[in-house]
Short mmCIF file of C-alpha atoms in Angstrom, two decimals:
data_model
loop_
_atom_site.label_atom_id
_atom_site.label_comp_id
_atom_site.label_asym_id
_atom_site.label_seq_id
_atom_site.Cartn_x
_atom_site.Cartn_y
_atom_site.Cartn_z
CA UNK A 1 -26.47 8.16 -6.32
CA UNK A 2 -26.27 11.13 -8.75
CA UNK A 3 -23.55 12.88 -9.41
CA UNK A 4 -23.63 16.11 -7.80
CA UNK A 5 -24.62 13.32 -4.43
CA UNK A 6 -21.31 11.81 -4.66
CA UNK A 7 -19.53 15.10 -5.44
CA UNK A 8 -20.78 17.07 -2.61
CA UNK A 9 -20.48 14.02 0.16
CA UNK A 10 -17.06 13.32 -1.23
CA UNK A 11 -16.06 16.93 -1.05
CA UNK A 12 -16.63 17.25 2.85
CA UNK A 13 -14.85 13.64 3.46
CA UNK A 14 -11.86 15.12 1.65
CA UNK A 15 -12.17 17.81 3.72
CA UNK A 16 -12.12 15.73 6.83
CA UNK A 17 -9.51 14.24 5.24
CA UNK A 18 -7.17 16.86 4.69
CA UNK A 19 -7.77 18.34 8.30
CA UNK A 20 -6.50 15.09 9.80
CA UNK A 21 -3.60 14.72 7.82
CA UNK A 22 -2.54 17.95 8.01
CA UNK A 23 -2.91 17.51 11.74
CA UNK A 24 -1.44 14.45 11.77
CA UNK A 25 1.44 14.95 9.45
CA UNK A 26 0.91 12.22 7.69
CA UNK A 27 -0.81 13.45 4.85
CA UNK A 28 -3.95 13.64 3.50
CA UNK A 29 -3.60 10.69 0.96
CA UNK A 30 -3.90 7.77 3.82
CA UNK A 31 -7.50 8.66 4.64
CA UNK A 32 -8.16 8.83 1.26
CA UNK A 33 -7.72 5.43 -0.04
CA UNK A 34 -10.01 4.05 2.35
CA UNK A 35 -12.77 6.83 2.00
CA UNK A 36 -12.67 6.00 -1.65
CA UNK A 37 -12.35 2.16 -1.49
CA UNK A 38 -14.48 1.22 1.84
CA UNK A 39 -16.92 3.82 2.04
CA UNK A 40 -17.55 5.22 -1.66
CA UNK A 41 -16.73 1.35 -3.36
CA UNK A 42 -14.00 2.96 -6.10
CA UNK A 43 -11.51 0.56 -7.29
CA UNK A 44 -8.38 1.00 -5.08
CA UNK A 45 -6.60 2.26 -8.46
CA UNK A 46 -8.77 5.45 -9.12
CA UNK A 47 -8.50 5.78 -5.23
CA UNK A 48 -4.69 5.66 -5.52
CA UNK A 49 -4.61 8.50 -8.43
CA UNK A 50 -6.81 10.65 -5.91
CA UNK A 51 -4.91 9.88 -3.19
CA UNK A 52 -1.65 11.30 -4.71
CA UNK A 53 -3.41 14.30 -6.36
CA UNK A 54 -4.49 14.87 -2.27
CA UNK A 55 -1.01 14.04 -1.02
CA UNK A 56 0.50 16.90 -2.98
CA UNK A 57 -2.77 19.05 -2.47
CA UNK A 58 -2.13 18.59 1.23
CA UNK A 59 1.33 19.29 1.21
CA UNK A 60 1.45 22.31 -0.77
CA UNK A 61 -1.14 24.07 1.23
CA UNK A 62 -0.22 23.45 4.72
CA UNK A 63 4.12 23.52 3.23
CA UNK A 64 3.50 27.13 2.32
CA UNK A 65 2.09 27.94 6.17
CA UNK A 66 4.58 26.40 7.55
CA UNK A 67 7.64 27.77 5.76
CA UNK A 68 6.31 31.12 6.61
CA UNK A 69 7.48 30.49 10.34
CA UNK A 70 10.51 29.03 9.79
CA UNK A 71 10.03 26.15 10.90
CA UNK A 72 10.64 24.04 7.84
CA UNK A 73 14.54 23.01 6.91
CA UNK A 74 14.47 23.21 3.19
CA UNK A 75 18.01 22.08 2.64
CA UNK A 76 17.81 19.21 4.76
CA UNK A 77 14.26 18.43 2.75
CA UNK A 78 16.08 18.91 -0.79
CA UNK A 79 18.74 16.21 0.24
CA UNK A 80 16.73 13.91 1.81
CA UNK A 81 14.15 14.36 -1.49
CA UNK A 82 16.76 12.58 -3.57
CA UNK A 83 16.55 9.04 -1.52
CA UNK A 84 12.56 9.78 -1.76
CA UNK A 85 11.84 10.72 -5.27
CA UNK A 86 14.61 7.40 -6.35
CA UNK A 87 12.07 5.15 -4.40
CA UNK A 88 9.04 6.95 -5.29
CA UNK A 89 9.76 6.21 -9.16
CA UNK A 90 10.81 2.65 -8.41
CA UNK A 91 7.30 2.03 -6.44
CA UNK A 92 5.84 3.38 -9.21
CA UNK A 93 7.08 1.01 -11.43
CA UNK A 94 6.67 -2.34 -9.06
CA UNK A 95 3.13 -1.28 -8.86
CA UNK A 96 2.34 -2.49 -12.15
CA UNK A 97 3.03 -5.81 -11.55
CA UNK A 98 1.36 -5.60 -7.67
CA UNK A 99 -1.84 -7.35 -7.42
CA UNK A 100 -4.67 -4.87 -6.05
CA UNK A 101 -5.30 -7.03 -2.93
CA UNK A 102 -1.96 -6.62 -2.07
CA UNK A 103 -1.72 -3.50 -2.09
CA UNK A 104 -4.61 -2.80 -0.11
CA UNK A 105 -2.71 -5.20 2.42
CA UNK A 106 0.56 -3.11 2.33
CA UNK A 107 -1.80 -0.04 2.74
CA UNK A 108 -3.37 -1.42 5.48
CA UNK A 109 0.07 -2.08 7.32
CA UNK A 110 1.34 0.95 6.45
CA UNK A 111 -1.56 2.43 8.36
CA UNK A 112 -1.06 0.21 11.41
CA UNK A 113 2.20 1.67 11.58
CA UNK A 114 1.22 5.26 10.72
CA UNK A 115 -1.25 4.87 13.17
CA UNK A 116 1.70 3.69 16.27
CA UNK A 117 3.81 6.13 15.39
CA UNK A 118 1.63 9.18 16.13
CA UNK A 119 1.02 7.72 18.99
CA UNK A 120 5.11 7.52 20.08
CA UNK A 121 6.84 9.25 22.28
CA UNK A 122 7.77 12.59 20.39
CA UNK A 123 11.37 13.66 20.57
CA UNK A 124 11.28 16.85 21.64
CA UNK A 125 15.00 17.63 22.30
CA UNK A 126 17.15 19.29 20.40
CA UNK A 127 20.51 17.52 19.88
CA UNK A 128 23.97 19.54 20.54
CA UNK A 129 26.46 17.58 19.22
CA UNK A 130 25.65 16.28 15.16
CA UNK A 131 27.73 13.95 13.19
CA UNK A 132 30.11 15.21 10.86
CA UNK A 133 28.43 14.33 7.68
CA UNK A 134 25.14 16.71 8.77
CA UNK A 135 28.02 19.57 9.25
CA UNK A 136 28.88 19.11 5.72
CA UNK A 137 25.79 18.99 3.86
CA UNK A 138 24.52 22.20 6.43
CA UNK A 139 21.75 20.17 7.69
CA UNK A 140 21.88 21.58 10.94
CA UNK A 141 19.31 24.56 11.16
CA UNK A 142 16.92 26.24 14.40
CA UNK A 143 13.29 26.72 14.42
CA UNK A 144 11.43 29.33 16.70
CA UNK A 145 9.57 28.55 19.16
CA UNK A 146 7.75 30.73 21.83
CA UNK A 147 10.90 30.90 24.22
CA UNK A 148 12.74 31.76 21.47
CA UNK A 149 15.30 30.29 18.71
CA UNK A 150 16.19 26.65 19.15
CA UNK A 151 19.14 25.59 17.47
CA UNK A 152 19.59 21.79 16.85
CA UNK A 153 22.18 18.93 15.55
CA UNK A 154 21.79 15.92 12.87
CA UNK A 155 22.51 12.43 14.03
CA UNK A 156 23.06 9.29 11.58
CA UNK A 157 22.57 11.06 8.07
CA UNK A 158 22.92 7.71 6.29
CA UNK A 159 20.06 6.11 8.54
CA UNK A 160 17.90 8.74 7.93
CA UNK A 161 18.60 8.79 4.22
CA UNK A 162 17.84 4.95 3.90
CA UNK A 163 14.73 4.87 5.60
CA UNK A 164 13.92 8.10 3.32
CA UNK A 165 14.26 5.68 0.45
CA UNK A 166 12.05 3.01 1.77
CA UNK A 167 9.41 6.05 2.50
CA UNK A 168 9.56 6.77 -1.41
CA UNK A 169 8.89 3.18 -2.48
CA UNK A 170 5.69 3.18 -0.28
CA UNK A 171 4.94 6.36 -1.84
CA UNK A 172 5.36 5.90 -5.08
CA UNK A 173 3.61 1.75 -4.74
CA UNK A 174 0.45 2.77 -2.58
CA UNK A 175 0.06 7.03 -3.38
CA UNK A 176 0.27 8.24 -0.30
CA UNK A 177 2.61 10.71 1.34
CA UNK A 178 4.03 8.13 3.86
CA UNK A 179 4.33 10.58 6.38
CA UNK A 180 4.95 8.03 9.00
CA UNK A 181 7.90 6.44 7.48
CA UNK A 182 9.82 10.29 7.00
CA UNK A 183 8.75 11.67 10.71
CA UNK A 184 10.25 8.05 11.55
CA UNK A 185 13.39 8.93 9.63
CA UNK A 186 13.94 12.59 10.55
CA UNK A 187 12.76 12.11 14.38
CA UNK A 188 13.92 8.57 15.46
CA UNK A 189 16.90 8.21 13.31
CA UNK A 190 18.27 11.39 12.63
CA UNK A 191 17.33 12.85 16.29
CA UNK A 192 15.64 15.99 15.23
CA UNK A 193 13.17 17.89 17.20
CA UNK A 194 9.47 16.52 15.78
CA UNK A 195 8.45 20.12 15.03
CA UNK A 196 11.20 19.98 12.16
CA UNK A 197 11.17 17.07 11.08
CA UNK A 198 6.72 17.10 10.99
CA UNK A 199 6.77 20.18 9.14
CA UNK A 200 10.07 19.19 7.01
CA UNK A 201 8.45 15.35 5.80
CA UNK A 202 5.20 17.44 4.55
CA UNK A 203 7.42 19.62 3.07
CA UNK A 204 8.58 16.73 0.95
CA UNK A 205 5.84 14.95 0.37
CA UNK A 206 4.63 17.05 -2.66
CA UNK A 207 7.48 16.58 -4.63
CA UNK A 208 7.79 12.46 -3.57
CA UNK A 209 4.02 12.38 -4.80
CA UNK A 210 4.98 14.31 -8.22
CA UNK A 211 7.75 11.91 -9.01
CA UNK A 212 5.01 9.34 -9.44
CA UNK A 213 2.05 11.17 -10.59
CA UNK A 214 2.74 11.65 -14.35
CA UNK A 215 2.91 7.89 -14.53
CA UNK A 216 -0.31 7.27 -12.84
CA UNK A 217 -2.14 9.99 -15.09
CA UNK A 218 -0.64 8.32 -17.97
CA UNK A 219 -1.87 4.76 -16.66
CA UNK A 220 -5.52 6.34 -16.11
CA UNK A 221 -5.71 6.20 -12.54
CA UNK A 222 -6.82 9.74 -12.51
CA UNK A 223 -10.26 10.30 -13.26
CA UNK A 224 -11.39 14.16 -13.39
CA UNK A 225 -14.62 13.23 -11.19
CA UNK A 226 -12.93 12.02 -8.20
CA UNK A 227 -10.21 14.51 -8.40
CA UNK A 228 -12.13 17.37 -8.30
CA UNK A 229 -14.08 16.86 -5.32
CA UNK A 230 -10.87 15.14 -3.60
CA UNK A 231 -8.48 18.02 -4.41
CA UNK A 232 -10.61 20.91 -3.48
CA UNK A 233 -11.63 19.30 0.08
CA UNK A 234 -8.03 17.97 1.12
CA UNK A 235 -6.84 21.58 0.24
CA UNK A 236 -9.34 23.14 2.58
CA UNK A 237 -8.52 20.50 5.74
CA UNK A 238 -4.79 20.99 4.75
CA UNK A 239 -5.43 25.32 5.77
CA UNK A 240 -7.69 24.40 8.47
CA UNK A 241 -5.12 22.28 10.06
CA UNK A 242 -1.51 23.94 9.12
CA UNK A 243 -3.76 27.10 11.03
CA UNK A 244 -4.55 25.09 14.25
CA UNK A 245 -2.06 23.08 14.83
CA UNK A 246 -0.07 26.60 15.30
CA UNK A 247 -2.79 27.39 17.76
CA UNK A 248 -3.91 24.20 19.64
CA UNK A 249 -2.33 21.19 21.01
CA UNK A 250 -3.55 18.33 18.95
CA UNK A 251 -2.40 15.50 21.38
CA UNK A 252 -5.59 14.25 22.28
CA UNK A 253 -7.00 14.60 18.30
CA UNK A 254 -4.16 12.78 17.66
CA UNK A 255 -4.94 9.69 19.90
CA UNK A 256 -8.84 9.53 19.22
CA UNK A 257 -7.41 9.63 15.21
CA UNK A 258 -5.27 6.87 15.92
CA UNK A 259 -7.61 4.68 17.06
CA UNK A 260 -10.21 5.34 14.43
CA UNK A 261 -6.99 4.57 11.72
CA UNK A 262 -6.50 1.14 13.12
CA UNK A 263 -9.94 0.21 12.97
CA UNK A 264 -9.10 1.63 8.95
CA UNK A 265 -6.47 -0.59 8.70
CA UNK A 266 -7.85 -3.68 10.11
CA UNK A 267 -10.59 -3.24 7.51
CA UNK A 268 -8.56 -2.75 4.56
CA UNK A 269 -6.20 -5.97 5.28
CA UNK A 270 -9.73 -8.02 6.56
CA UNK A 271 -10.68 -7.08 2.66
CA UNK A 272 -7.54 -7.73 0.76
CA UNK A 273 -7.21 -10.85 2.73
CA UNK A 274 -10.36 -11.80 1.15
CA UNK A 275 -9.88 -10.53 -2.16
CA UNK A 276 -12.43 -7.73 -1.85
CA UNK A 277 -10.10 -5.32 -4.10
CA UNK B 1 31.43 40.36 10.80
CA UNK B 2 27.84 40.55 12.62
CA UNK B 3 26.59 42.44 10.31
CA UNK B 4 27.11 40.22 7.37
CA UNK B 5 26.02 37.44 9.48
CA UNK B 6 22.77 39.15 9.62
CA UNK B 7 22.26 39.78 5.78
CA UNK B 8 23.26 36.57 4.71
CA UNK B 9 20.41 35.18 7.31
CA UNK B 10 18.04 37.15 5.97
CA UNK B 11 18.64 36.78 1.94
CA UNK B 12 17.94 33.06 3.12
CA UNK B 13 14.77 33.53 4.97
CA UNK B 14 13.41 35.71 1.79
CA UNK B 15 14.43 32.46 -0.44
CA UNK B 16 12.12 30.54 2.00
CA UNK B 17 9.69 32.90 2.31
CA UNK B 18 9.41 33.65 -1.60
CA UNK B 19 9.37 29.55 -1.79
CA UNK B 20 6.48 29.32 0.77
CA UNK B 21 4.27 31.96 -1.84
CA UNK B 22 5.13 30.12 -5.03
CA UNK B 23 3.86 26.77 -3.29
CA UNK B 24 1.15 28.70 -2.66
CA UNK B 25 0.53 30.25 -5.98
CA UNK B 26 0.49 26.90 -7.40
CA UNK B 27 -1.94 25.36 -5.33
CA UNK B 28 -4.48 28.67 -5.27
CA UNK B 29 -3.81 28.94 -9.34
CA UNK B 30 -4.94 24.87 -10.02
CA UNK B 31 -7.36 24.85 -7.46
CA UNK B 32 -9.24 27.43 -9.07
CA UNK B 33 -9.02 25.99 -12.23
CA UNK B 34 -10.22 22.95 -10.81
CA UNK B 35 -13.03 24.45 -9.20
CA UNK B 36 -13.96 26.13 -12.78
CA UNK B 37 -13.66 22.50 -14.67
CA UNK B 38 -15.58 21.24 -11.99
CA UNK B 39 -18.86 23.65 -11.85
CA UNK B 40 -18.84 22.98 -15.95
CA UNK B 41 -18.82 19.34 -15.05
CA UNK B 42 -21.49 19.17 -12.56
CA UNK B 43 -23.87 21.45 -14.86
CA UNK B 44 -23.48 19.00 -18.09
CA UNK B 45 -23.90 15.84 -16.23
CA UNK B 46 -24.42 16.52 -12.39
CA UNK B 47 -27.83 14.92 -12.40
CA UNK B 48 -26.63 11.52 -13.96
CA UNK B 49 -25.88 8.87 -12.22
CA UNK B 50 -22.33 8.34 -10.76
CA UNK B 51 -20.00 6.44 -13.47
CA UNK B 52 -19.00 2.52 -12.31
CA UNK B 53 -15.83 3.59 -10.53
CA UNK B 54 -16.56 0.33 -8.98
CA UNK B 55 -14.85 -1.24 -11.90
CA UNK B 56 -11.09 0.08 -13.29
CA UNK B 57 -11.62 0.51 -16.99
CA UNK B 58 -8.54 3.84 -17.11
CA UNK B 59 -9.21 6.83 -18.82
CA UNK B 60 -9.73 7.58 -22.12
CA UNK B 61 -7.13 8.45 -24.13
CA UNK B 62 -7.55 12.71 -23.99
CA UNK B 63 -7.53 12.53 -20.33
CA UNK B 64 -3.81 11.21 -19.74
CA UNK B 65 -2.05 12.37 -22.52
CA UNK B 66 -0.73 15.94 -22.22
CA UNK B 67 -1.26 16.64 -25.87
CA UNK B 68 -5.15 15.43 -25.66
CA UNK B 69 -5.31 17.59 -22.08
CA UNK B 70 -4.65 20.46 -24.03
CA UNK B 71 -6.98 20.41 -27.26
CA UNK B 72 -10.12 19.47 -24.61
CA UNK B 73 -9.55 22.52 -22.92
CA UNK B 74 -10.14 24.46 -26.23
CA UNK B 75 -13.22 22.79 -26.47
CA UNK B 76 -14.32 23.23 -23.18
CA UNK B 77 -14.52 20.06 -22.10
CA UNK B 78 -15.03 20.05 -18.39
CA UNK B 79 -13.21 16.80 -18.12
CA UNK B 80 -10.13 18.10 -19.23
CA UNK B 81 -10.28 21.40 -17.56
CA UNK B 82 -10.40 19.25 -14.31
CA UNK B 83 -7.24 17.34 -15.89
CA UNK B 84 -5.18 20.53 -17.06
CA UNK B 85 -5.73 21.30 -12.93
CA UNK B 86 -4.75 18.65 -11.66
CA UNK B 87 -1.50 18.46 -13.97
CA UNK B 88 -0.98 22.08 -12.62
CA UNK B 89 -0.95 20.80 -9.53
CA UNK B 90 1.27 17.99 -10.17
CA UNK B 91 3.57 20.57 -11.46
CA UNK B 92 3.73 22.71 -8.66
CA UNK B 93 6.69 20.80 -6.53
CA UNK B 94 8.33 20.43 -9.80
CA UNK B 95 8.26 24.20 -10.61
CA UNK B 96 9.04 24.47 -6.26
CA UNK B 97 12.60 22.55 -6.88
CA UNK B 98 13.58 24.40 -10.19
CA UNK B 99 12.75 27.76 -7.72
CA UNK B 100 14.84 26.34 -5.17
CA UNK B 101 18.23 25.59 -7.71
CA UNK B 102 17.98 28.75 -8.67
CA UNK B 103 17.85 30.41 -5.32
CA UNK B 104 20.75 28.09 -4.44
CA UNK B 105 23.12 29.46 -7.28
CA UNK B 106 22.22 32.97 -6.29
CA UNK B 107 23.32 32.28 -2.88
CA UNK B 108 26.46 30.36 -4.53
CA UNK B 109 25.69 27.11 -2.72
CA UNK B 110 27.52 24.59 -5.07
CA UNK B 111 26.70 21.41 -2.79
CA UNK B 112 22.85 22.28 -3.19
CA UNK B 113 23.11 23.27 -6.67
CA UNK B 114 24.39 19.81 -7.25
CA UNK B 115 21.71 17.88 -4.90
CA UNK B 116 18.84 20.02 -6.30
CA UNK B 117 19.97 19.38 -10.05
CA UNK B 118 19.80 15.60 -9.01
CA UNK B 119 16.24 15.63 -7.78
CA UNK B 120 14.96 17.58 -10.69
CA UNK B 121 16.60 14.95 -12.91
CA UNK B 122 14.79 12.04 -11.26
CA UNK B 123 11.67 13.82 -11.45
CA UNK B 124 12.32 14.79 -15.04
CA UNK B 125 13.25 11.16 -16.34
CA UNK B 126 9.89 10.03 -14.53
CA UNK B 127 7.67 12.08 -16.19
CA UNK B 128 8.71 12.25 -19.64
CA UNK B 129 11.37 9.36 -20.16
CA UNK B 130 10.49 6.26 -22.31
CA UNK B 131 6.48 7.29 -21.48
CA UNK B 132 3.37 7.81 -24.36
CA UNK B 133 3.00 11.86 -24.79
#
């Protein structure tokens, strides 16, 4: 395969890429690792420098639609950043000493649960009554919606915060976004509605990918030929799919996405069981 | 009093609103770039074949250094053009949360001028503390 080959064919699976996660709110990175690594045969490590490059590709773009309809709650983002970007540098470092089998593993368990948790129930209530530590860090906030402004409470801070943390070790050990994890956080734990808190964990996941990515540039994993082609396709799915999903109702994307990222998964634990990586 | 309510609402949505457009400054800006580093790259060796990225050998040494980043964009090199875009990119949250702290001590919101600072620190010990650049 040539060159321009590769570069054009990885180009559109980026762009596939970043449409799904962007529709998905998990982030492009996930369905990057695998597109690199299973389909393309690039060592998991370049895959992971592309993936984060995508992450923060994907979150930029679609953040910056989003934040335009109010939808996003910044502050509650900014606090919530500080478990991420903690666990996102510790990752980081653990990953180092992480055999490449398994972390393609991890990855693949990750997905699994990615994968179940677009698939959940979505909480779609807003909550009246917060606890008192949301009231003091002004985490409460209201979004619009079409029968107008929705105005909604913060249960178990702490929780949230700690399962924030976990998110940014994922993060920062695999490169991905772990979208899953910080909708899991926001929407489970801290009971906020899922438009918030899908729009709120992309939000995030830029600046939980950059508190790694200097340290994977430095350690190489980022090669200019794979980025190129990764970053400019992600960042076209990413404005495809921040401008539908204000326009459709991905539900049933969602479910025929699922199943195809569980077949992912299967396959990437299947090849770090047998030390494929 | 409803009044006030009202301005203070909106000075916040404008923070928002201004963060929204440099997120997507950033993002248009490196992409571009990208997209330049990339066209040079395909002309001067689009017709090889693809390198073994089967096989993790790192990069070499101008490619993840900031210093080297810089002097191969002087010389052209595509490589690094793609690199200087992709660090631009990187950058972009990072220039996001330093937008953010200072929208937060306009509005005189000590608590998030505190938990923004502490972010930004992370972020800042990560990239340049105790690494080669």
């Amino acid at each position: 395969m040539s060159i321009l080959t590769f570069t054009l064919v990885l180009i559109l699976g980026a762009y596939l890429a970043g449409l799904v996660g962007s529709l998905t709110g998990l982030g492009g990175g996930v369905v990057i690792i695998p597109l690199l690594t299973l389909v393309f045969h690039v060592d998991i490590r370049y895959a992971i420098g592309a993936a984060l490059l995508a992450s923060i590709a994907n979150s930029s773009g679609a953040a910056s639609a989003y934040i335009k309809e109010g939808i996003t709650n910044i502050r509650l983002g900014m606090f919530l950043e500080i478990a991420t970007t903690l666990g996102a540098v510790g990752g980081a470092l653990i990953a180092v000493y992480t055999p490449t089998n398994t972390i393609a593993i991890l990855f693949g368990a990750v997905l699994l649960f990615s994968a179940a948790m677009t698939l959940r129930k979505k909480n779609q209530n807003a909550l009246n009554k917060g606890s008192r530590l949301a009231e003091i860090l002004k985490l409460n906030g209201s979004y619009p919606t079409k029968e107008g402004k929705v105005e909604y409470k913060l249960a178990n801070v702490t929780g949230g915060f700690s399962i924030m943390g976990l998110a940014g070790i994922m993060s920062g050990l695999l490169g991905i976004g772990s979208g899953a994890l910080k909708v899991l956080a926001m929407d489970t734990t801290m009971k906020i509605p899922f438009k918030v808190s899908t729009t709120t964990s992309n939000f995030m996941i830029g600046v939980t990918a950059a508190a790694s990515a200097v340290v994977y540039l430095q350690r190489g994993y980022m090669d200019p030929g794979i980025a190129f082609p990764v970053v400019l396709g992600v960042l076209g799915g990413a404005f495809t799919g921040a401008k539908l999903l204000t326009r459709i109702d991905a539900s049933t994307l969602r479910i025929i996405f699922c199943i195809a990222i569980t077949f992912i998964a299967i396959e990437m634990i299947y090849n770090g069981i047998q030390h494929k990586f | 009093m409803n009044v006030q309510k009202n301005k203070i609402a909106l000075s916040e949505r404008d923070v928002e609103k201004s963060v929204g457009q440099l997120l997507r400054f950033g993002v248009v800006t490196s992409s571009i770039i990208v997209l330049i580093g990339g066209i040079l790259y395909l002309f001067s060796i689009g017709s090889q074949p693809r390198p073994d990225y089967d096989i993790f050998k790192g990069e070499q040494a101008s490619l993840v250094t900031f210093k080297g980043i810089f002097m191969g964009i002087f010389t052209m090199n595509p490589m690094a053009i793609i690199q200087f875009g992709a660090l631009l990119l990187i950058m972009t949250p990072i220039m996001r949360i330093i937008f953010s702290l200072t929208a937060f001590a306009i509005e005189k919101d000590r608590l998030y001028v505190i938990i923004t600072l502490i972010v930004l620190s992370i972020i800042l010990v990560s990239t340049f503390g105790g690494l080669n650049i």
